[in-house]
Coordinates of N, CA and C and ligand atoms in Angstrom, one line a residue:
M1005 N 60.4 45.1 9.6 CA 59.8 43.8 9.1 C 58.3 44.0 9.0
A1006 N 57.7 43.8 7.7 CA 56.3 43.9 7.7 C 55.5 42.9 8.4
T1007 N 54.5 43.2 9.1 CA 53.7 42.2 9.7 C 52.7 41.4 8.9
G1008 N 51.8 42.1 8.1 CA 51.0 41.4 7.1 C 50.8 42.1 5.9
L1009 N 51.2 41.6 4.8 CA 51.1 42.4 3.6 C 49.8 42.0 3.0
E1010 N 48.8 42.9 2.7 CA 47.6 42.7 2.1 C 47.7 43.1 0.6
I1011 N 47.1 42.3 -0.2 CA 47.0 42.5 -1.6 C 45.6 42.8 -2.0
I1012 N 45.4 44.1 -2.5 CA 44.1 44.5 -3.0 C 44.0 44.6 -4.4
T1013 N 43.0 44.0 -5.1 CA 43.0 44.2 -6.4 C 41.8 45.1 -6.8
D1014 N 40.8 45.4 -6.1 CA 39.6 46.1 -6.3 C 39.7 47.6 -6.0
K1015 N 39.4 48.4 -6.8 CA 39.7 49.9 -6.5 C 38.8 50.4 -5.4
D1016 N 37.5 50.0 -5.3 CA 36.6 50.4 -4.3 C 37.1 49.9 -3.0
Q1017 N 37.6 48.6 -2.9 CA 38.2 48.1 -1.7 C 39.4 48.9 -1.3
M1018 N 40.2 49.3 -2.3 CA 41.5 50.1 -1.9 C 41.1 51.4 -1.4
R1019 N 40.2 52.1 -1.9 CA 39.7 53.4 -1.4 C 39.2 53.2 0.0
K1020 N 38.3 52.2 0.2 CA 37.8 51.9 1.6 C 38.8 51.7 2.6
W1021 N 39.9 50.9 2.2 CA 41.0 50.6 3.2 C 41.6 52.1 3.5
S1022 N 41.9 52.9 2.5 CA 42.7 54.2 2.6 C 41.7 55.0 3.7
R1023 N 40.5 55.1 3.4 CA 39.7 56.0 4.2 C 39.5 55.5 5.6
S1024 N 39.5 54.1 5.8 CA 39.4 53.7 7.3 C 40.7 53.9 8.0
M1025 N 41.8 53.8 7.3 CA 43.0 54.1 7.9 C 43.2 55.7 8.3
R1026 N 42.7 56.5 7.3 CA 42.7 57.9 7.5 C 41.9 58.3 8.8
A1027 N 40.7 57.6 8.8 CA 39.8 57.9 10.0 C 40.4 57.5 11.3
Q1028 N 41.4 56.5 11.2 CA 42.2 56.2 12.5 C 43.3 57.2 12.8
G1029 N 43.5 58.1 11.9 CA 44.6 59.1 12.2 C 45.8 58.8 11.5
K1030 N 45.8 57.7 10.6 CA 47.1 57.3 10.0 C 47.4 58.2 8.6
T1031 N 48.6 58.4 8.2 CA 48.9 58.9 6.9 C 49.4 57.8 6.0
I1032 N 49.1 58.1 4.7 CA 49.4 57.0 3.8 C 50.4 57.4 2.7
G1033 N 51.4 56.7 2.5 CA 52.4 57.0 1.3 C 52.0 56.0 0.1
L1034 N 52.3 56.6 -1.1 CA 52.0 55.6 -2.1 C 53.3 55.6 -3.0
V1035 N 53.7 54.4 -3.4 CA 54.8 54.2 -4.3 C 54.3 53.5 -5.5
P1036 N 54.0 54.3 -6.6 CA 53.5 53.6 -7.8 C 54.8 53.0 -8.6
T1037 N 54.4 51.7 -9.0 CA 55.4 51.0 -9.9 C 54.7 50.2 -10.9
M1038 N 55.4 49.7 -11.8 CA 55.0 48.7 -12.7 C 55.5 47.3 -12.4
G1039 N 55.9 47.0 -11.3 CA 56.4 45.9 -10.9 C 57.8 45.5 -11.4
Y1040 N 58.2 44.2 -11.2 CA 59.5 43.7 -11.6 C 60.5 44.6 -10.7
L1041 N 60.3 44.5 -9.3 CA 60.9 45.5 -8.5 C 62.4 45.2 -8.3
H1042 N 63.1 46.3 -8.1 CA 64.6 46.1 -8.0 C 64.9 47.3 -6.8
E1043 N 66.3 47.2 -6.6 CA 66.8 48.1 -5.4 C 66.3 49.7 -5.5
G1044 N 66.1 50.0 -6.8 CA 65.7 51.4 -7.0 C 64.2 51.7 -6.4
H1045 N 63.3 50.6 -6.6 CA 61.9 50.7 -6.0 C 62.0 50.6 -4.4
I1046 N 63.0 49.8 -4.2 CA 63.0 49.7 -2.6 C 63.5 50.9 -1.9
S1047 N 64.4 51.7 -2.7 CA 64.7 53.0 -2.1 C 63.6 54.0 -2.1
L1048 N 62.6 53.8 -3.1 CA 61.5 54.8 -2.9 C 60.7 54.3 -1.7
I1049 N 60.6 53.1 -1.4 CA 59.8 52.6 -0.2 C 60.4 53.2 1.0
K1050 N 61.7 53.3 1.1 CA 62.5 53.7 2.2 C 62.1 55.1 2.5
V1051 N 62.1 55.8 1.3 CA 62.0 57.3 1.5 C 60.5 57.5 1.9
A1052 N 59.4 56.7 1.4 CA 58.1 56.9 1.9 C 58.0 56.6 3.6
Q1053 N 58.7 55.5 3.9 CA 58.8 55.3 5.2 C 59.1 56.5 6.2
K1054 N 60.0 57.3 5.7 CA 60.3 58.4 6.6 C 59.2 59.5 6.7
H1055 N 58.2 59.4 5.9 CA 57.1 60.4 5.8 C 55.8 59.9 6.3
T1056 N 55.6 58.6 6.3 CA 54.1 58.2 6.5 C 54.1 57.0 7.6
N1057 N 52.9 56.7 8.1 CA 52.7 55.6 8.9 C 52.4 54.3 8.0
L1058 N 51.8 54.5 7.0 CA 51.4 53.3 6.2 C 51.9 53.4 4.7
I1059 N 52.3 52.3 4.1 CA 52.8 52.4 2.7 C 51.9 51.5 1.7
V1060 N 51.5 51.9 0.7 CA 50.9 51.3 -0.5 C 51.7 51.2 -1.6
V1061 N 52.2 50.1 -2.1 CA 52.8 50.1 -3.3 C 51.9 49.6 -4.5
S1062 N 51.8 50.3 -5.5 CA 51.0 49.8 -6.6 C 51.8 49.1 -7.6
I1063 N 51.3 47.9 -8.1 CA 51.9 47.4 -9.2 C 50.9 47.1 -10.2
Y1064 N 51.2 47.8 -11.4 CA 50.2 48.0 -12.5 C 51.0 48.3 -13.7
V1065 N 50.9 47.5 -14.6 CA 51.6 47.8 -15.9 C 50.5 48.5 -16.7
N1066 N 50.7 49.9 -16.9 CA 49.7 50.7 -17.4 C 49.5 50.8 -18.9
P1067 N 48.5 50.2 -19.5 CA 48.5 50.1 -21.0 C 48.4 51.5 -21.5
G1068 N 47.8 52.4 -20.8 CA 47.6 53.7 -21.3 C 48.9 54.5 -21.6
Q1069 N 50.2 54.1 -21.1 CA 51.3 54.7 -21.6 C 52.1 54.1 -22.5
F1070 N 51.6 53.0 -23.2 CA 52.2 52.4 -24.2 C 51.6 52.6 -25.6
S1071 N 52.3 53.0 -26.7 CA 51.5 53.0 -27.9 C 51.7 51.5 -28.6
P1072 N 50.8 51.2 -29.5 CA 50.8 49.9 -30.0 C 52.2 49.2 -30.4
S1073 N 53.1 50.1 -30.8 CA 54.4 49.6 -31.3 C 55.4 49.4 -30.1
E1074 N 55.0 49.8 -28.9 CA 55.8 49.6 -27.8 C 55.7 48.3 -27.1
D1075 N 56.4 48.1 -26.0 CA 56.6 46.8 -25.3 C 55.6 46.3 -24.2
L1076 N 54.4 46.7 -24.3 CA 53.5 46.3 -23.2 C 53.4 44.8 -23.0
S1077 N 53.3 44.0 -24.1 CA 53.0 42.6 -23.8 C 54.4 41.9 -23.4
T1078 N 55.4 42.5 -23.6 CA 56.7 41.9 -23.1 C 57.2 42.6 -21.9
Y1079 N 56.7 43.5 -21.4 CA 57.1 44.2 -20.2 C 57.4 43.1 -19.1
P1080 N 58.7 43.2 -18.7 CA 59.1 42.2 -17.6 C 58.2 42.2 -16.3
S1081 N 57.9 41.0 -15.8 CA 57.0 40.8 -14.8 C 57.4 39.7 -13.9
D1082 N 57.1 39.7 -12.6 CA 57.4 38.5 -11.7 C 56.7 38.9 -10.3
F1083 N 55.4 38.8 -10.5 CA 54.4 39.2 -9.4 C 54.8 38.5 -8.1
Q1084 N 55.0 37.1 -8.2 CA 55.4 36.5 -6.9 C 56.7 37.0 -6.2
G1085 N 57.7 37.1 -7.2 CA 59.0 37.7 -6.8 C 58.8 39.0 -6.1
D1086 N 57.9 39.8 -6.7 CA 57.7 41.2 -6.2 C 57.2 41.0 -4.6
I1087 N 56.2 40.2 -4.6 CA 55.5 40.0 -3.2 C 56.6 39.5 -2.2
D1088 N 57.5 38.6 -2.6 CA 58.6 38.1 -1.7 C 59.4 39.3 -1.3
K1089 N 59.7 40.1 -2.2 CA 60.6 41.3 -1.8 C 59.8 42.2 -0.9
L1090 N 58.7 42.4 -1.1 CA 57.8 43.5 -0.4 C 57.4 43.0 1.1
K1091 N 57.3 41.6 1.2 CA 56.9 41.0 2.5 C 57.9 41.4 3.7
V1092 N 59.1 41.5 3.2 CA 60.1 41.8 4.4 C 60.3 43.3 4.4
L1093 N 59.6 44.1 3.9 CA 59.6 45.6 3.9 C 58.5 46.2 4.7
P1094 N 58.6 47.4 5.1 CA 57.5 47.9 5.8 C 56.3 48.4 4.9
V1095 N 55.8 47.5 4.2 CA 54.8 47.7 3.2 C 53.5 47.2 3.6
D1096 N 52.4 47.9 3.7 CA 51.2 47.5 4.2 C 50.1 46.9 3.1
V1097 N 50.2 47.5 2.0 CA 49.2 47.1 1.0 C 50.0 47.1 -0.3
V1098 N 49.7 45.9 -1.3 CA 50.1 46.1 -2.6 C 48.7 46.2 -3.4
F1099 N 48.7 47.4 -4.1 CA 47.4 47.4 -4.9 C 47.7 47.1 -6.3
H1100 N 47.0 45.9 -6.7 CA 47.4 45.3 -8.0 C 46.1 45.1 -8.8
P1101 N 45.7 46.2 -9.4 CA 44.4 46.2 -10.2 C 44.5 45.4 -11.4
Y1102 N 43.5 44.7 -11.9 CA 43.6 43.9 -13.1 C 43.6 44.9 -14.3
N1103 N 42.5 45.8 -14.5 CA 42.5 46.8 -15.6 C 41.8 48.1 -15.1
L1104 N 42.6 49.1 -15.0 CA 42.0 50.4 -14.5 C 41.1 51.2 -15.5
Y1105 N 41.2 50.6 -16.8 CA 40.3 51.2 -17.8 C 39.1 50.5 -18.2
D1106 N 38.7 49.5 -17.4 CA 37.5 48.7 -17.8 C 36.4 49.1 -16.9
Y1107 N 35.4 49.8 -17.6 CA 34.4 50.4 -16.8 C 33.1 49.6 -17.1
R1108 N 33.1 48.5 -17.6 CA 31.9 47.8 -18.0 C 30.8 47.6 -16.8
D1109 N 31.3 47.4 -15.6 CA 30.3 47.3 -14.5 C 29.5 48.6 -14.2
I1110 N 30.5 49.7 -14.3 CA 29.8 50.9 -14.0 C 28.9 51.3 -15.1
E1111 N 29.4 51.1 -16.3 CA 28.7 51.5 -17.6 C 27.4 50.8 -17.6
S1112 N 27.3 49.5 -17.4 CA 26.1 48.9 -17.2 C 24.9 49.5 -16.4
E1113 N 25.4 49.9 -15.3 CA 24.6 50.7 -14.3 C 23.9 51.9 -15.0
S1114 N 24.7 52.7 -15.8 CA 24.2 53.9 -16.2 C 23.9 54.0 -17.7
K1115 N 23.8 52.9 -18.3 CA 23.6 52.7 -19.7 C 22.3 53.5 -20.3
C1116 N 21.2 53.2 -19.5 CA 20.0 53.7 -20.0 C 20.0 55.2 -19.7
N1117 N 19.2 55.9 -20.5 CA 19.1 57.4 -20.2 C 20.4 58.1 -20.4
D1118 N 21.3 57.7 -21.2 CA 22.6 58.4 -21.4 C 22.6 58.7 -23.0
P1119 N 22.0 59.9 -23.3 CA 21.9 60.1 -24.8 C 23.3 60.4 -25.4
I1120 N 24.3 61.0 -24.6 CA 25.5 61.4 -25.1 C 26.2 60.1 -25.5
R1121 N 26.3 59.1 -24.6 CA 27.0 57.9 -24.9 C 26.4 57.2 -26.0
D1122 N 25.0 57.2 -26.2 CA 24.4 56.3 -27.2 C 24.6 57.0 -28.6
S1123 N 24.6 58.4 -28.6 CA 24.5 59.0 -29.9 C 26.1 59.2 -30.4
S1124 N 27.0 59.2 -29.5 CA 28.4 59.5 -30.0 C 29.1 58.4 -30.5
G1125 N 28.6 57.0 -30.1 CA 29.4 55.9 -30.6 C 30.5 55.9 -29.8
S1126 N 31.8 55.3 -30.3 CA 32.9 55.3 -29.5 C 34.1 55.6 -30.6
E1127 N 34.1 56.9 -31.0 CA 35.3 57.3 -31.8 C 36.6 57.2 -31.0
S1128 N 37.7 57.0 -31.6 CA 38.8 57.0 -30.8 C 39.6 58.4 -30.7
G1129 N 40.7 58.6 -30.0 CA 41.2 59.7 -29.6 C 41.6 60.7 -30.7
D1130 N 42.2 61.9 -30.4 CA 42.4 62.9 -31.3 C 44.0 63.0 -31.7
T1131 N 44.8 62.1 -31.1 CA 46.2 62.3 -31.3 C 46.8 61.6 -32.4
G1132 N 45.9 60.8 -33.2 CA 46.5 60.1 -34.4 C 47.2 58.8 -34.0
V1133 N 47.4 58.7 -32.7 CA 47.9 57.4 -32.2 C 47.0 56.7 -31.3
V1134 N 46.6 55.5 -31.8 CA 45.6 54.8 -31.2 C 46.3 54.0 -29.9
S1135 N 45.8 54.4 -28.8 CA 46.4 53.7 -27.6 C 45.6 52.5 -27.4
C1136 N 46.4 51.5 -26.5 CA 45.8 50.1 -26.3 C 44.5 50.3 -25.5
V1137 N 44.2 51.3 -24.9 CA 43.1 51.5 -24.0 C 41.9 52.2 -24.7
E1138 N 42.3 52.8 -25.9 CA 41.1 53.5 -26.6 C 40.3 52.4 -27.4
D1139 N 39.9 51.5 -26.7 CA 39.2 50.3 -27.2 C 37.7 50.5 -27.3
K1140 N 37.1 50.3 -28.3 CA 35.7 50.5 -28.6 C 34.9 49.9 -27.3
K1141 N 35.3 48.8 -26.8 CA 34.5 48.1 -25.9 C 34.7 48.7 -24.5
L1142 N 35.9 49.4 -24.2 CA 36.1 49.9 -22.8 C 35.7 51.4 -22.9
G1143 N 35.9 52.1 -24.0 CA 35.4 53.5 -24.1 C 36.1 54.6 -23.3
H1144 N 37.4 54.2 -22.9 CA 38.2 55.3 -22.0 C 38.5 56.4 -23.1
E1145 N 38.2 57.7 -22.7 CA 38.5 58.8 -23.5 C 39.0 60.1 -22.8
T1146 N 39.3 60.1 -21.5 CA 39.7 61.1 -20.9 C 41.1 61.0 -20.4
W1147 N 41.9 62.0 -20.8 CA 43.3 62.0 -20.5 C 43.8 63.2 -19.9
V1148 N 44.8 63.1 -19.0 CA 45.4 64.2 -18.3 C 46.8 64.6 -19.1
R1149 N 46.9 65.9 -19.5 CA 48.0 66.2 -20.2 C 48.7 67.4 -19.6
V1150 N 50.0 67.3 -19.5 CA 50.8 68.5 -19.0 C 51.5 69.0 -20.3
E1151 N 50.8 70.0 -20.8 CA 51.0 70.2 -22.2 C 52.5 70.6 -22.7
R1152 N 53.1 71.5 -21.9 CA 54.4 71.9 -22.4 C 55.5 70.8 -22.1
L1153 N 55.4 70.4 -20.8 CA 56.5 69.6 -20.2 C 56.4 68.3 -20.9
E1154 N 55.4 67.8 -21.5 CA 55.2 66.5 -22.1 C 55.9 66.5 -23.6
K1155 N 56.2 67.7 -24.1 CA 56.6 67.7 -25.4 C 58.0 67.3 -25.7
G1156 N 59.0 67.8 -24.9 CA 60.4 67.5 -25.3 C 60.9 66.2 -25.0
M1157 N 62.3 65.8 -25.0 CA 62.8 64.7 -24.6 C 62.1 63.4 -24.9
C1158 N 61.8 62.6 -24.0 CA 61.2 61.4 -24.3 C 59.8 61.5 -24.9
G1159 N 59.2 62.6 -24.8 CA 57.9 62.8 -25.4 C 58.0 62.8 -27.0
K1160 N 59.2 63.1 -27.4 CA 59.3 63.2 -28.9 C 59.2 61.8 -29.4
S1161 N 59.8 60.8 -28.7 CA 59.7 59.5 -29.4 C 58.6 58.6 -28.8
R1162 N 58.0 59.0 -27.7 CA 56.9 58.1 -27.2 C 55.6 59.1 -27.0
P1163 N 55.0 59.3 -28.1 CA 53.8 60.4 -28.1 C 52.7 60.2 -27.1
V1164 N 52.5 58.9 -26.6 CA 51.3 58.7 -25.8 C 51.9 58.6 -24.3
F1165 N 53.1 58.5 -24.2 CA 53.7 58.0 -22.8 C 53.3 58.9 -21.7
F1166 N 53.5 60.4 -21.8 CA 53.2 61.1 -20.7 C 51.7 61.4 -20.4
R1167 N 50.9 61.5 -21.4 CA 49.6 61.6 -20.9 C 49.1 60.3 -20.3
G1168 N 49.6 59.1 -20.6 CA 49.2 57.9 -20.1 C 49.8 58.0 -18.5
V1169 N 50.9 58.4 -18.3 CA 51.5 58.4 -16.9 C 50.6 59.3 -16.1
A1170 N 50.5 60.6 -16.6 CA 49.7 61.7 -15.9 C 48.3 61.1 -15.6
T1171 N 47.7 60.4 -16.5 CA 46.3 59.7 -16.3 C 46.3 58.7 -15.4
V1172 N 47.3 57.8 -15.4 CA 47.1 56.7 -14.4 C 47.5 57.2 -13.0
V1173 N 48.5 58.1 -13.0 CA 48.7 58.5 -11.6 C 47.6 59.4 -11.0
T1174 N 47.0 60.1 -11.8 CA 45.7 60.7 -11.4 C 44.8 59.7 -10.9
K1175 N 44.6 58.6 -11.6 CA 43.7 57.4 -11.1 C 44.1 57.0 -9.8
L1176 N 45.4 56.6 -9.8 CA 46.0 56.1 -8.5 C 45.7 57.0 -7.3
F1177 N 46.1 58.3 -7.6 CA 45.8 59.3 -6.5 C 44.3 59.3 -6.0
N1178 N 43.4 59.3 -7.0 CA 41.9 59.2 -6.7 C 41.5 58.0 -6.0
I1179 N 42.2 56.9 -6.3 CA 41.7 55.6 -5.6 C 42.4 55.4 -4.3
V1180 N 43.7 55.7 -4.2 CA 44.5 55.3 -3.1 C 44.3 56.6 -2.0
E1181 N 44.3 57.7 -2.5 CA 44.1 58.9 -1.7 C 45.2 59.0 -0.7
P1182 N 46.5 59.0 -1.3 CA 47.6 59.0 -0.4 C 47.9 60.6 0.2
D1183 N 48.5 60.6 1.2 CA 49.1 61.9 1.7 C 50.4 62.3 0.8
I1184 N 51.2 61.3 0.7 CA 52.4 61.5 -0.2 C 52.7 60.5 -1.2
A1185 N 53.4 60.7 -2.2 CA 53.6 59.7 -3.2 C 55.2 60.0 -3.6
V1186 N 55.9 58.9 -3.8 CA 57.3 58.9 -4.2 C 57.7 58.4 -5.6
F1187 N 58.4 59.3 -6.2 CA 58.7 58.9 -7.6 C 60.2 59.0 -7.7
G1188 N 60.8 58.2 -8.6 CA 62.3 58.2 -8.8 C 62.7 59.4 -9.8
K1189 N 63.9 60.0 -9.5 CA 64.2 61.0 -10.3 C 64.9 60.5 -11.6
K1190 N 65.1 59.1 -11.5 CA 65.7 58.5 -12.7 C 64.9 58.9 -14.0
D1191 N 63.5 58.9 -13.8 CA 62.6 59.3 -14.7 C 62.3 60.7 -14.5
Y1192 N 63.4 61.5 -14.9 CA 63.2 63.0 -14.4 C 62.1 63.7 -15.1
Q1193 N 61.8 63.4 -16.5 CA 60.8 64.2 -17.0 C 59.5 63.9 -16.5
Q1194 N 59.3 62.6 -16.1 CA 58.0 62.0 -15.6 C 57.8 62.6 -14.1
W1195 N 59.0 62.9 -13.4 CA 58.7 63.4 -12.1 C 58.4 64.8 -12.1
R1196 N 59.0 65.6 -13.0 CA 58.7 67.0 -13.3 C 57.2 67.1 -13.7
I1197 N 56.8 66.3 -14.5 CA 55.4 66.3 -15.2 C 54.5 66.0 -13.9
I1198 N 54.7 65.0 -13.2 CA 53.8 64.7 -12.0 C 53.7 65.9 -11.1
R1199 N 54.9 66.5 -10.7 CA 54.8 67.6 -9.9 C 54.1 68.8 -10.4
R1200 N 54.1 69.0 -11.7 CA 53.5 70.2 -12.3 C 52.0 69.8 -12.2
M1201 N 51.6 68.6 -12.6 CA 50.1 68.2 -12.6 C 49.6 68.4 -11.3
V1202 N 50.3 68.0 -10.3 CA 49.8 68.0 -8.8 C 49.6 69.4 -8.4
R1203 N 50.6 70.4 -8.9 CA 50.3 71.8 -8.5 C 49.2 72.3 -9.3
D1204 N 49.1 72.1 -10.7 CA 48.2 72.7 -11.5 C 46.7 72.3 -11.1
L1205 N 46.6 71.0 -10.7 CA 45.2 70.6 -10.5 C 44.9 70.3 -9.1
D1206 N 45.7 70.9 -8.2 CA 45.5 71.2 -6.8 C 45.2 69.8 -6.1
F1207 N 45.9 68.8 -6.5 CA 45.9 67.4 -5.8 C 46.4 67.6 -4.3
A1208 N 45.8 67.1 -3.4 CA 46.2 67.2 -2.1 C 47.3 66.1 -1.6
V1209 N 48.2 66.0 -2.7 CA 49.2 64.9 -2.4 C 50.6 65.6 -2.5
H1210 N 51.4 65.2 -1.5 CA 52.9 65.8 -1.5 C 53.7 64.9 -2.3
V1211 N 54.4 65.4 -3.4 CA 55.1 64.6 -4.2 C 56.6 64.6 -3.8
I1212 N 57.2 63.5 -3.7 CA 58.7 63.5 -3.3 C 59.4 62.8 -4.4
G1213 N 60.6 63.4 -4.7 CA 61.5 62.9 -5.7 C 62.6 62.1 -5.0
S1214 N 62.9 60.9 -5.4 CA 63.9 60.1 -4.8 C 65.1 60.0 -5.6
E1215 N 66.4 60.0 -5.1 CA 67.6 59.9 -5.8 C 67.7 58.7 -6.6
I1216 N 68.4 58.8 -7.7 CA 68.9 57.6 -8.6 C 69.7 56.6 -7.9
V1217 N 69.3 55.3 -8.0 CA 70.1 54.3 -7.5 C 70.8 53.6 -8.7
R1218 N 72.1 53.5 -8.6 CA 72.9 52.9 -9.8 C 73.6 51.6 -9.4
D1219 N 73.8 50.8 -10.4 CA 74.6 49.6 -10.4 C 76.1 50.1 -10.2
P1220 N 77.0 49.1 -9.8 CA 78.4 49.5 -9.7 C 79.1 50.0 -11.0
D1221 N 78.6 49.7 -12.2 CA 79.1 50.1 -13.4 C 78.5 51.6 -13.8
G1222 N 77.6 52.1 -13.0 CA 77.0 53.5 -13.3 C 75.7 53.5 -13.9
L1223 N 75.1 52.3 -14.3 CA 73.8 52.4 -14.9 C 72.8 52.4 -13.9
A1224 N 71.8 53.4 -14.1 CA 70.7 53.6 -13.2 C 69.9 52.3 -13.3
L1225 N 69.4 51.8 -12.2 CA 68.6 50.6 -12.1 C 67.2 50.9 -12.8
S1226 N 66.7 49.8 -13.5 CA 65.5 50.0 -14.3 C 65.1 48.5 -14.5
S1227 N 63.8 48.3 -14.6 CA 63.3 47.1 -14.8 C 63.7 46.6 -16.3
R1228 N 63.8 47.5 -17.2 CA 63.9 47.1 -18.5 C 65.5 46.7 -18.7
N1229 N 66.3 47.0 -17.7 CA 67.8 46.6 -18.0 C 68.0 45.2 -18.2
V1230 N 67.0 44.4 -17.8 CA 67.2 42.9 -18.1 C 67.3 42.6 -19.6
R1231 N 66.8 43.6 -20.4 CA 66.8 43.3 -21.8 C 68.1 43.6 -22.6
L1232 N 69.0 44.4 -21.8 CA 70.2 44.9 -22.4 C 71.2 43.7 -22.6
S1233 N 71.7 43.6 -23.8 CA 72.8 42.6 -24.0 C 74.1 43.2 -23.3
P1234 N 75.2 42.3 -23.0 CA 76.4 42.9 -22.4 C 77.0 44.0 -23.2
K1235 N 76.8 44.0 -24.5 CA 77.4 44.9 -25.5 C 76.6 46.3 -25.3
E1236 N 75.4 46.2 -25.3 CA 74.4 47.3 -25.2 C 74.7 48.1 -23.8
R1237 N 74.9 47.2 -22.7 CA 75.1 47.8 -21.4 C 76.4 48.5 -21.4
E1238 N 77.5 47.8 -22.0 CA 78.8 48.5 -22.1 C 78.7 50.0 -22.7
K1239 N 77.9 50.0 -23.9 CA 77.7 51.2 -24.7 C 77.0 52.2 -23.9
V1240 N 76.0 52.0 -23.1 CA 75.3 52.8 -22.3 C 76.2 53.4 -21.3
C1241 N 77.0 52.5 -20.7 CA 77.9 53.0 -19.5 C 78.9 53.9 -20.1
L1242 N 79.3 53.6 -21.4 CA 80.3 54.6 -22.0 C 79.7 55.9 -22.2
L1243 N 78.4 56.0 -22.5 CA 77.7 57.2 -22.8 C 77.7 58.1 -21.5
L1244 N 77.7 57.4 -20.4 CA 77.6 58.0 -19.0 C 78.8 58.7 -18.9
L1245 N 79.9 58.4 -19.4 CA 81.2 58.9 -19.3 C 81.4 60.3 -20.0
V1246 N 80.5 60.4 -21.0 CA 80.6 61.6 -21.9 C 80.3 62.9 -21.3
Ligands
LIG1644 O1 57.6 55.1 -13.4 C1 56.9 54.0 -13.6 O2 56.9 52.9 -13.2 C2 55.4 54.4 -14.3 O3 55.6 55.3 -15.3 C3 54.4 54.8 -13.2 C4 54.8 56.1 -12.5 C5 54.2 53.7 -12.2 C6 53.1 55.1 -13.9 O4 52.5 53.8 -14.5

């Protein structure tokens, strides 16, 4: 049973918390999520519990992994419901930032004497797909790409998805500074991409893959399952038998 769940929304405060815990000799596990938590997420927390003293669950619907035609604005969410679920688990912190791509505070500090920023304006990215965060006002332009692994399977139909995932996971690793991070193998390509990124970029984070949790009809648990009609659900389950 968790004793006191802390909700942190500020990235500097999050980093400060992690560093003060580490100074006390504690290890930190991160479970990154986009919220609307279900038993699959709970199983990731249980895996993290086996490896670390403290657990941080991040809840952040990452605009960087959605292209404009995707379901960012309608992605299911129930923050209070998520907190109620986490309160009874051994989770220490919920990291719930508002916008990880908004640098306006930092920018205003360094605006003067920045010839590159001033002369380049704010051209958008080079992919031909304008992501929701390549906003002229926010000016985010740095992406992490795992070039070969991001190409096949889901990468074919979701062209900005994996660079968005790799970038936000990098951000979360840099902010939370966890010892371990747990990802579900349900998103198998994502899991492989994150492992490769951690290896290639020498992150000091041990990535653990957690087994798929399924409903009794065989469907893997997923926040987006709430959108399936009974007919669609039946169709998907039949595909599982093929
Ligand atoms: O699997 C997810 O929920 C997301 O892709 C992740 C890893 C939290 C990054 O936004």
